[in-house]
Amino acid sequence: MTSSEPEWQRADVTLPTPWTDRVGPEDVLAEYPRPQLTRPRWLNLNGVWDYAGWPFSPEEPRPVGYGERILVPFAPESALSGIGRRDEVLWYRRLFEVPGDWRGQRVLLHFGAVDQTARVWVNNQLVATHEGGYSAFSADITDVLRAAGPQELTVRAEDRTDIAPFPLGKQRNAPGGICYTPTSGIWQPVWLEPVPGHRVTELELTPDLAGFTVFPQVTGGVEVELVVSAGGAELARVRGAAGTRLRADVPEPHWWTPDDPHLYDLTVRLLDRHGDLLDEVASYGGLRTVSVVPDAGGRPRIALNGRVTFLHGPLDQGYWPDGGYTAPTDEALRFDLEKTKEFGFNFVRKHVKVEPARWYHWADRLGLLVWQDMPSLVVSFDGPPGPAPDPVPEGKERFEEELRTMVRQLRNVPSIVAWVPFNEGWGEFDTARIAELVKHLDPTRLVVANSGINCCFSRPDLGAGDVYDDHTYVGPGEPRVQDHRALVDGEYGGLGLVLDEHRWPGPPNAYEMTAGSEELTRRYAEVSTRLAALVDELGLSGAVYTQTTDVENEVNGLLTYDRRVTKLDEAVAAEHNRAVIARGSFPAVETLKPPENPA
């Protein structure tokens, strides 16, 4: 960078978090970004990049120069990026050098996520194209690297929120109400990794209550070895032919639960025909199962490890006033989950967003069950409630492709116990078929075909999936469906409190406003008392309170948007939350009887 070129500077922050001032051009999100497939050597490419961005135009010129600096991986809409505006066409550039001790290895370039489409060049050679704003992708760049000196990395991203038929979640060009500032371009970590030519490319982990089945996907090699350990002590070691599944039973298995989130260390080695090591990766997993079982009265209930377990937690949107879709630091990313535990919850619903891999790592480590939503296709909120028209075919294809990728990329996460393809009918189509598709992709978890099937833009209930999910505000809802599905209040609450020095500009909104912390605490207790009664009355299996934090103009969080203030009495709320969980958790009957015909 010459003296005439601009330096990176953080844009004005509307609402700083406790971590805002800790973010600078050095060591940006410097933790290893892929905790369930690790190698010891890697190079972080987060940091200051050259940048040029503008609104979309059909006749777009390639930039003559890069007049700005952006802090990757923060989207340009965020203050931490240093840009602070909405761009639809985005060009990024940076130089990097390959460490000398990587010589003889293949070099992989990884992107956590780029919203929505991306083309990537290294040294002016196209190495990757990608569609989908929530999925990771990689490229082997070895053959385009220069023999020595700086290497040039260029990325062009395009993001046309509200126009192109892509999964968007709650992103909108005109945020307000229940929709928020969009995210464009690179918003998850970028990094390099040296790997051998014959290597482990992916792991598929399937736990049960006795051990792990592991399918290492490899290039080359003759044999694979799996080692399971805990606390540094080896517990099991098995070998098999490359390209086959390995089964490792664990002696005296220690099950993963929210109260005791025990994780095992896994090591996978790829060997040649002489038994010599070609590649080694590390991972981790937890022994747990999830199912629907009957209670003593024959009502379907959600069970963790064969025990009926009430899932109670907040709706978690994953937005930050300084970083947008991207948490400012790994500590901040962990903070929301730690507060969720402190509130006495055992569960979180990740709402129409896919997080970076480290968010799931912290859910695994801290002990929180997770429902994972698929980001929704765009839907208009202007019309009256009622089934929305079918998405365009191009949107359906992209949705299904990204849904498949989401399940594949997150299927090893032990804390995830359910997939949620649709929310309140937003972009809903072929509901029963999509639910069956997800079950086929991952038969080990529950499927919530449409969260909020009773409201909004939802289509008629076809009985698909494993869970009937009711949304009622303030609620709690009282679903009285009697079939094979467990009953859950997938959204309720939404009690609001405005704290003027800790809120986003614009008119605040909530489903019910309170005048102060004391009133908010009282109303939370009242709603929780009713919820506890419904656990017995209806046989509820779970409840999702809206929400973890305020998000932009929504002021119905347990915490303010800047994470600086807990808005109600945490001890009172935690006591009620733990009581609800205890009310709905008990040993289960072994098998689920077919539902009786109500007629």
mmCIF file of N, CA and C in Angstrom, residues 481-582:
data_model
loop_
_atom_site.group_PDB
_atom_site.id
_atom_site.type_symbol
_atom_site.label_atom_id
_atom_site.label_comp_id
_atom_site.label_asym_id
_atom_site.label_seq_id
_atom_site.Cartn_x
_atom_site.Cartn_y
_atom_site.Cartn_z
ATOM 1 N N VAL A 481 -53.285 -30.687 18.142
ATOM 2 C CA VAL A 481 -53.243 -31.681 17.078
ATOM 3 C C VAL A 481 -52.930 -33.038 17.692
ATOM 4 N N GLN A 482 -53.610 -34.066 17.224
ATOM 5 C CA GLN A 482 -53.372 -35.422 17.735
ATOM 6 C C GLN A 482 -53.000 -36.331 16.562
ATOM 7 N N ASP A 483 -51.722 -36.486 16.339
ATOM 8 C CA ASP A 483 -51.227 -37.437 15.338
ATOM 9 C C ASP A 483 -49.839 -37.892 15.782
ATOM 10 N N HIS A 484 -49.003 -38.282 14.844
ATOM 11 C CA HIS A 484 -47.700 -38.846 15.180
ATOM 12 C C HIS A 484 -46.672 -37.801 15.600
ATOM 13 N N ARG A 485 -46.996 -36.511 15.468
ATOM 14 C CA ARG A 485 -46.009 -35.452 15.678
ATOM 15 C C ARG A 485 -45.998 -34.934 17.116
ATOM 16 N N ALA A 486 -44.791 -34.624 17.601
ATOM 17 C CA ALA A 486 -44.657 -33.937 18.879
ATOM 18 C C ALA A 486 -45.134 -32.495 18.718
ATOM 19 N N LEU A 487 -45.653 -31.912 19.783
ATOM 20 C CA LEU A 487 -46.183 -30.553 19.760
ATOM 21 C C LEU A 487 -45.179 -29.589 20.378
ATOM 22 N N VAL A 488 -44.942 -28.475 19.673
ATOM 23 C CA VAL A 488 -43.983 -27.477 20.146
ATOM 24 C C VAL A 488 -44.545 -26.084 19.879
ATOM 25 N N ASP A 489 -44.373 -25.178 20.829
ATOM 26 C CA ASP A 489 -44.613 -23.755 20.602
ATOM 27 C C ASP A 489 -43.341 -23.169 20.007
ATOM 28 N N GLY A 490 -43.247 -23.215 18.682
ATOM 29 C CA GLY A 490 -42.017 -22.825 17.994
ATOM 30 C C GLY A 490 -41.699 -21.361 18.061
ATOM 31 N N GLU A 491 -42.683 -20.491 18.376
ATOM 32 C CA GLU A 491 -42.454 -19.077 18.680
ATOM 33 C C GLU A 491 -43.576 -18.606 19.592
ATOM 34 N N TYR A 492 -43.214 -17.898 20.635
ATOM 35 C CA TYR A 492 -44.167 -17.243 21.516
ATOM 36 C C TYR A 492 -43.420 -16.121 22.226
ATOM 37 N N GLY A 493 -44.111 -15.328 23.026
ATOM 38 C CA GLY A 493 -43.439 -14.287 23.798
ATOM 39 C C GLY A 493 -43.432 -12.963 23.072
ATOM 40 N N GLY A 494 -42.256 -12.463 22.745
ATOM 41 C CA GLY A 494 -42.151 -11.182 22.068
ATOM 42 C C GLY A 494 -42.459 -9.994 22.959
ATOM 43 N N LEU A 495 -42.206 -10.121 24.262
ATOM 44 C CA LEU A 495 -42.457 -9.019 25.193
ATOM 45 C C LEU A 495 -41.380 -7.954 25.035
ATOM 46 N N GLY A 496 -41.789 -6.707 24.847
ATOM 47 C CA GLY A 496 -40.858 -5.655 24.507
ATOM 48 C C GLY A 496 -40.580 -4.679 25.642
ATOM 49 N N LEU A 497 -39.399 -4.097 25.577
ATOM 50 C CA LEU A 497 -39.006 -3.019 26.480
ATOM 51 C C LEU A 497 -38.028 -2.126 25.733
ATOM 52 N N VAL A 498 -38.326 -0.820 25.700
ATOM 53 C CA VAL A 498 -37.473 0.149 25.015
ATOM 54 C C VAL A 498 -36.504 0.762 26.015
ATOM 55 N N LEU A 499 -35.219 0.625 25.749
ATOM 56 C CA LEU A 499 -34.172 1.310 26.510
ATOM 57 C C LEU A 499 -33.461 2.240 25.539
ATOM 58 N N ASP A 500 -33.765 3.517 25.620
ATOM 59 C CA ASP A 500 -33.417 4.468 24.567
ATOM 60 C C ASP A 500 -31.932 4.536 24.248
ATOM 61 N N GLU A 501 -31.072 4.369 25.244
ATOM 62 C CA GLU A 501 -29.639 4.484 24.978
ATOM 63 C C GLU A 501 -29.031 3.191 24.439
ATOM 64 N N HIS A 502 -29.867 2.167 24.265
ATOM 65 C CA HIS A 502 -29.356 0.873 23.811
ATOM 66 C C HIS A 502 -30.211 0.313 22.674
ATOM 67 N N ARG A 503 -30.758 1.177 21.839
ATOM 68 C CA ARG A 503 -31.612 0.678 20.762
ATOM 69 C C ARG A 503 -31.232 1.295 19.424
ATOM 70 N N TRP A 504 -31.676 0.632 18.398
ATOM 71 C CA TRP A 504 -31.440 1.005 16.999
ATOM 72 C C TRP A 504 -32.328 2.197 16.641
ATOM 73 N N PRO A 505 -31.877 3.089 15.752
ATOM 74 C CA PRO A 505 -32.731 4.205 15.332
ATOM 75 C C PRO A 505 -33.995 3.717 14.633
ATOM 76 N N GLY A 506 -35.084 4.456 14.795
ATOM 77 C CA GLY A 506 -36.339 4.091 14.158
ATOM 78 C C GLY A 506 -37.380 3.675 15.168
ATOM 79 N N PRO A 507 -38.623 3.533 14.714
ATOM 80 C CA PRO A 507 -39.710 3.196 15.643
ATOM 81 C C PRO A 507 -39.572 1.777 16.172
ATOM 82 N N PRO A 508 -39.540 1.600 17.495
ATOM 83 C CA PRO A 508 -39.407 0.250 18.063
ATOM 84 C C PRO A 508 -40.707 -0.531 17.942
ATOM 85 N N ASN A 509 -40.588 -1.858 17.871
ATOM 86 C CA ASN A 509 -41.783 -2.689 17.809
ATOM 87 C C ASN A 509 -41.587 -3.964 18.610
ATOM 88 N N ALA A 510 -42.692 -4.492 19.115
ATOM 89 C CA ALA A 510 -42.741 -5.757 19.840
ATOM 90 C C ALA A 510 -44.191 -6.207 19.823
ATOM 91 N N TYR A 511 -44.449 -7.444 20.234
ATOM 92 C CA TYR A 511 -45.816 -7.958 20.252
ATOM 93 C C TYR A 511 -46.602 -7.423 21.449
ATOM 94 N N GLU A 512 -45.887 -7.084 22.529
ATOM 95 C CA GLU A 512 -46.504 -6.423 23.674
ATOM 96 C C GLU A 512 -45.423 -5.609 24.350
ATOM 97 N N MET A 513 -45.677 -4.322 24.573
ATOM 98 C CA MET A 513 -44.691 -3.460 25.212
ATOM 99 C C MET A 513 -44.895 -3.446 26.722
ATOM 100 N N THR A 514 -43.778 -3.359 27.449
ATOM 101 C CA THR A 514 -43.819 -3.172 28.890
ATOM 102 C C THR A 514 -43.130 -1.858 29.229
ATOM 103 N N ALA A 515 -43.423 -1.353 30.431
ATOM 104 C CA ALA A 515 -42.948 -0.023 30.806
ATOM 105 C C ALA A 515 -41.580 -0.041 31.482
ATOM 106 N N GLY A 516 -41.140 -1.208 31.943
ATOM 107 C CA GLY A 516 -39.861 -1.266 32.630
ATOM 108 C C GLY A 516 -39.459 -2.691 32.918
ATOM 109 N N SER A 517 -38.259 -2.856 33.472
ATOM 110 C CA SER A 517 -37.721 -4.186 33.728
ATOM 111 C C SER A 517 -38.602 -4.975 34.684
ATOM 112 N N GLU A 518 -39.138 -4.307 35.696
ATOM 113 C CA GLU A 518 -39.966 -5.005 36.676
ATOM 114 C C GLU A 518 -41.229 -5.569 36.036
ATOM 115 N N GLU A 519 -41.871 -4.756 35.178
ATOM 116 C CA GLU A 519 -43.077 -5.240 34.499
ATOM 117 C C GLU A 519 -42.726 -6.351 33.511
ATOM 118 N N LEU A 520 -41.623 -6.206 32.802
ATOM 119 C CA LEU A 520 -41.202 -7.242 31.857
ATOM 120 C C LEU A 520 -40.954 -8.559 32.597
ATOM 121 N N THR A 521 -40.304 -8.495 33.744
ATOM 122 C CA THR A 521 -40.062 -9.703 34.534
ATOM 123 C C THR A 521 -41.374 -10.345 34.976
ATOM 124 N N ARG A 522 -42.304 -9.503 35.428
ATOM 125 C CA ARG A 522 -43.592 -10.032 35.879
ATOM 126 C C ARG A 522 -44.336 -10.711 34.731
ATOM 127 N N ARG A 523 -44.373 -10.075 33.571
ATOM 128 C CA ARG A 523 -45.081 -10.662 32.435
ATOM 129 C C ARG A 523 -44.385 -11.936 31.955
ATOM 130 N N TYR A 524 -43.054 -11.951 31.974
ATOM 131 C CA TYR A 524 -42.343 -13.169 31.586
ATOM 132 C C TYR A 524 -42.721 -14.305 32.521
ATOM 133 N N ALA A 525 -42.794 -14.028 33.812
ATOM 134 C CA ALA A 525 -43.161 -15.051 34.787
ATOM 135 C C ALA A 525 -44.580 -15.550 34.553
ATOM 136 N N GLU A 526 -45.494 -14.640 34.229
ATOM 137 C CA GLU A 526 -46.875 -15.037 33.982
ATOM 138 C C GLU A 526 -46.981 -15.940 32.753
ATOM 139 N N VAL A 527 -46.318 -15.564 31.688
ATOM 140 C CA VAL A 527 -46.352 -16.363 30.465
ATOM 141 C C VAL A 527 -45.701 -17.721 30.711
ATOM 142 N N SER A 528 -44.606 -17.739 31.475
ATOM 143 C CA SER A 528 -43.918 -18.994 31.764
ATOM 144 C C SER A 528 -44.773 -19.914 32.622
ATOM 145 N N THR A 529 -45.520 -19.344 33.556
ATOM 146 C CA THR A 529 -46.411 -20.159 34.394
ATOM 147 C C THR A 529 -47.478 -20.828 33.548
ATOM 148 N N ARG A 530 -48.031 -20.087 32.585
ATOM 149 C CA ARG A 530 -49.014 -20.683 31.680
ATOM 150 C C ARG A 530 -48.361 -21.763 30.811
ATOM 151 N N LEU A 531 -47.145 -21.521 30.354
ATOM 152 C CA LEU A 531 -46.437 -22.516 29.550
ATOM 153 C C LEU A 531 -46.251 -23.806 30.337
ATOM 154 N N ALA A 532 -45.859 -23.694 31.586
ATOM 155 C CA ALA A 532 -45.655 -24.889 32.411
ATOM 156 C C ALA A 532 -46.937 -25.703 32.527
ATOM 157 N N ALA A 533 -48.081 -25.016 32.665
ATOM 158 C CA ALA A 533 -49.355 -25.733 32.744
ATOM 159 C C ALA A 533 -49.662 -26.460 31.446
ATOM 160 N N LEU A 534 -49.317 -25.846 30.296
ATOM 161 C CA LEU A 534 -49.608 -26.461 28.994
ATOM 162 C C LEU A 534 -48.717 -27.677 28.735
ATOM 163 N N VAL A 535 -47.537 -27.714 29.344
ATOM 164 C CA VAL A 535 -46.674 -28.887 29.183
ATOM 165 C C VAL A 535 -47.426 -30.141 29.600
ATOM 166 N N ASP A 536 -48.126 -30.070 30.722
ATOM 167 C CA ASP A 536 -48.910 -31.212 31.186
ATOM 168 C C ASP A 536 -50.218 -31.352 30.415
ATOM 169 N N GLU A 537 -50.915 -30.234 30.230
ATOM 170 C CA GLU A 537 -52.250 -30.271 29.634
ATOM 171 C C GLU A 537 -52.227 -30.795 28.201
ATOM 172 N N LEU A 538 -51.245 -30.339 27.406
ATOM 173 C CA LEU A 538 -51.202 -30.682 25.985
ATOM 174 C C LEU A 538 -50.106 -31.686 25.647
ATOM 175 N N GLY A 539 -49.188 -31.911 26.563
ATOM 176 C CA GLY A 539 -48.054 -32.767 26.233
ATOM 177 C C GLY A 539 -47.050 -32.071 25.341
ATOM 178 N N LEU A 540 -46.816 -30.771 25.591
ATOM 179 C CA LEU A 540 -45.847 -30.032 24.786
ATOM 180 C C LEU A 540 -44.448 -30.614 24.933
ATOM 181 N N SER A 541 -43.685 -30.547 23.841
ATOM 182 C CA SER A 541 -42.310 -31.034 23.848
ATOM 183 C C SER A 541 -41.273 -29.927 23.800
ATOM 184 N N GLY A 542 -41.705 -28.690 23.575
ATOM 185 C CA GLY A 542 -40.721 -27.622 23.486
ATOM 186 C C GLY A 542 -41.377 -26.275 23.326
ATOM 187 N N ALA A 543 -40.585 -25.219 23.558
ATOM 188 C CA ALA A 543 -41.072 -23.853 23.408
ATOM 189 C C ALA A 543 -39.902 -22.933 23.099
ATOM 190 N N VAL A 544 -40.138 -21.994 22.174
ATOM 191 C CA VAL A 544 -39.109 -21.065 21.711
ATOM 192 C C VAL A 544 -39.576 -19.642 22.007
ATOM 193 N N TYR A 545 -38.866 -18.976 22.909
ATOM 194 C CA TYR A 545 -39.226 -17.605 23.285
ATOM 195 C C TYR A 545 -38.551 -16.617 22.342
ATOM 196 N N THR A 546 -39.304 -15.642 21.879
ATOM 197 C CA THR A 546 -38.776 -14.572 21.029
ATOM 198 C C THR A 546 -38.384 -13.384 21.910
ATOM 199 N N GLN A 547 -37.063 -13.118 22.084
ATOM 200 C CA GLN A 547 -35.923 -13.683 21.422
ATOM 201 C C GLN A 547 -34.680 -13.410 22.239
ATOM 202 N N THR A 548 -33.494 -13.869 21.804
ATOM 203 C CA THR A 548 -32.266 -13.702 22.581
ATOM 204 C C THR A 548 -31.936 -12.228 22.815
ATOM 205 N N THR A 549 -31.851 -11.470 21.725
ATOM 206 C CA THR A 549 -31.521 -10.048 21.821
ATOM 207 C C THR A 549 -32.507 -9.241 20.985
ATOM 208 N N ASP A 550 -32.609 -7.948 21.282
ATOM 209 C CA ASP A 550 -33.242 -7.047 20.328
ATOM 210 C C ASP A 550 -32.509 -7.173 18.997
ATOM 211 N N VAL A 551 -33.226 -6.966 17.903
ATOM 212 C CA VAL A 551 -32.603 -6.957 16.576
ATOM 213 C C VAL A 551 -33.133 -5.745 15.812
ATOM 214 N N GLU A 552 -32.255 -4.781 15.581
ATOM 215 C CA GLU A 552 -32.630 -3.530 14.927
ATOM 216 C C GLU A 552 -33.881 -2.963 15.612
ATOM 217 N N ASN A 553 -35.002 -2.808 14.906
ATOM 218 C CA ASN A 553 -36.153 -2.139 15.521
ATOM 219 C C ASN A 553 -37.011 -3.050 16.385
ATOM 220 N N GLU A 554 -36.724 -4.351 16.392
ATOM 221 C CA GLU A 554 -37.415 -5.246 17.312
ATOM 222 C C GLU A 554 -36.803 -5.101 18.704
ATOM 223 N N VAL A 555 -37.636 -4.817 19.695
ATOM 224 C CA VAL A 555 -37.126 -4.586 21.053
ATOM 225 C C VAL A 555 -37.659 -5.642 22.020
ATOM 226 N N ASN A 556 -37.846 -6.864 21.508
ATOM 227 C CA ASN A 556 -38.392 -7.935 22.346
ATOM 228 C C ASN A 556 -37.335 -8.936 22.779
ATOM 229 N N GLY A 557 -36.096 -8.499 22.903
ATOM 230 C CA GLY A 557 -35.027 -9.391 23.325
ATOM 231 C C GLY A 557 -34.908 -9.501 24.834
ATOM 232 N N LEU A 558 -34.317 -10.606 25.267
ATOM 233 C CA LEU A 558 -33.918 -10.725 26.664
ATOM 234 C C LEU A 558 -32.758 -9.781 26.966
ATOM 235 N N LEU A 559 -31.968 -9.502 25.948
ATOM 236 C CA LEU A 559 -30.852 -8.557 26.033
ATOM 237 C C LEU A 559 -31.076 -7.440 25.029
ATOM 238 N N THR A 560 -30.462 -6.296 25.274
ATOM 239 C CA THR A 560 -30.474 -5.230 24.281
ATOM 240 C C THR A 560 -29.642 -5.645 23.071
ATOM 241 N N TYR A 561 -29.847 -4.946 21.952
ATOM 242 C CA TYR A 561 -29.155 -5.296 20.716
ATOM 243 C C TYR A 561 -27.638 -5.180 20.869
ATOM 244 N N ASP A 562 -27.167 -4.232 21.692
ATOM 245 C CA ASP A 562 -25.730 -4.082 21.887
ATOM 246 C C ASP A 562 -25.158 -5.050 22.921
ATOM 247 N N ARG A 563 -26.007 -5.913 23.470
ATOM 248 C CA ARG A 563 -25.592 -6.941 24.445
ATOM 249 C C ARG A 563 -25.062 -6.333 25.753
ATOM 250 N N ARG A 564 -25.404 -5.106 26.054
ATOM 251 C CA ARG A 564 -24.878 -4.459 27.248
ATOM 252 C C ARG A 564 -25.821 -4.543 28.443
ATOM 253 N N VAL A 565 -27.124 -4.768 28.198
ATOM 254 C CA VAL A 565 -28.093 -4.748 29.283
ATOM 255 C C VAL A 565 -28.976 -5.995 29.211
ATOM 256 N N THR A 566 -29.113 -6.690 30.329
ATOM 257 C CA THR A 566 -30.119 -7.737 30.473
ATOM 258 C C THR A 566 -31.410 -7.051 30.894
ATOM 259 N N LYS A 567 -32.487 -7.219 30.132
ATOM 260 C CA LYS A 567 -33.657 -6.358 30.258
ATOM 261 C C LYS A 567 -34.640 -6.787 31.346
ATOM 262 N N LEU A 568 -34.515 -7.995 31.856
ATOM 263 C CA LEU A 568 -35.383 -8.455 32.931
ATOM 264 C C LEU A 568 -34.535 -9.127 33.985
ATOM 265 N N ASP A 569 -35.152 -9.524 35.081
ATOM 266 C CA ASP A 569 -34.435 -10.179 36.163
ATOM 267 C C ASP A 569 -34.025 -11.580 35.711
ATOM 268 N N GLU A 570 -32.736 -11.767 35.471
ATOM 269 C CA GLU A 570 -32.248 -13.036 34.920
ATOM 270 C C GLU A 570 -32.514 -14.198 35.860
ATOM 271 N N ALA A 571 -32.371 -13.984 37.155
ATOM 272 C CA ALA A 571 -32.564 -15.066 38.115
ATOM 273 C C ALA A 571 -34.007 -15.551 38.118
ATOM 274 N N VAL A 572 -34.954 -14.615 38.050
ATOM 275 C CA VAL A 572 -36.368 -14.995 38.014
ATOM 276 C C VAL A 572 -36.678 -15.759 36.735
ATOM 277 N N ALA A 573 -36.210 -15.235 35.596
ATOM 278 C CA ALA A 573 -36.455 -15.906 34.319
ATOM 279 C C ALA A 573 -35.841 -17.300 34.312
ATOM 280 N N ALA A 574 -34.607 -17.433 34.814
ATOM 281 C CA ALA A 574 -33.932 -18.730 34.809
ATOM 282 C C ALA A 574 -34.670 -19.739 35.681
ATOM 283 N N GLU A 575 -35.191 -19.294 36.813
ATOM 284 C CA GLU A 575 -35.944 -20.199 37.678
ATOM 285 C C GLU A 575 -37.170 -20.746 36.964
ATOM 286 N N HIS A 576 -37.900 -19.884 36.254
ATOM 287 C CA HIS A 576 -39.073 -20.332 35.505
ATOM 288 C C HIS A 576 -38.671 -21.247 34.348
ATOM 289 N N ASN A 577 -37.602 -20.898 33.647
ATOM 290 C CA ASN A 577 -37.185 -21.702 32.498
ATOM 291 C C ASN A 577 -36.787 -23.110 32.926
ATOM 292 N N ARG A 578 -36.041 -23.225 34.013
ATOM 293 C CA ARG A 578 -35.630 -24.549 34.494
ATOM 294 C C ARG A 578 -36.828 -25.349 34.985
ATOM 295 N N ALA A 579 -37.808 -24.641 35.568
ATOM 296 C CA ALA A 579 -39.004 -25.337 36.044
ATOM 297 C C ALA A 579 -39.796 -25.923 34.882
ATOM 298 N N VAL A 580 -39.889 -25.184 33.778
ATOM 299 C CA VAL A 580 -40.601 -25.685 32.595
ATOM 300 C C VAL A 580 -39.891 -26.908 32.037
ATOM 301 N N ILE A 581 -38.562 -26.850 31.947
ATOM 302 C CA ILE A 581 -37.800 -27.991 31.429
ATOM 303 C C ILE A 581 -38.008 -29.214 32.317
ATOM 304 N N ALA A 582 -37.950 -29.020 33.621
ATOM 305 C CA ALA A 582 -38.146 -30.150 34.547
ATOM 306 C C ALA A 582 -39.553 -30.721 34.418
#
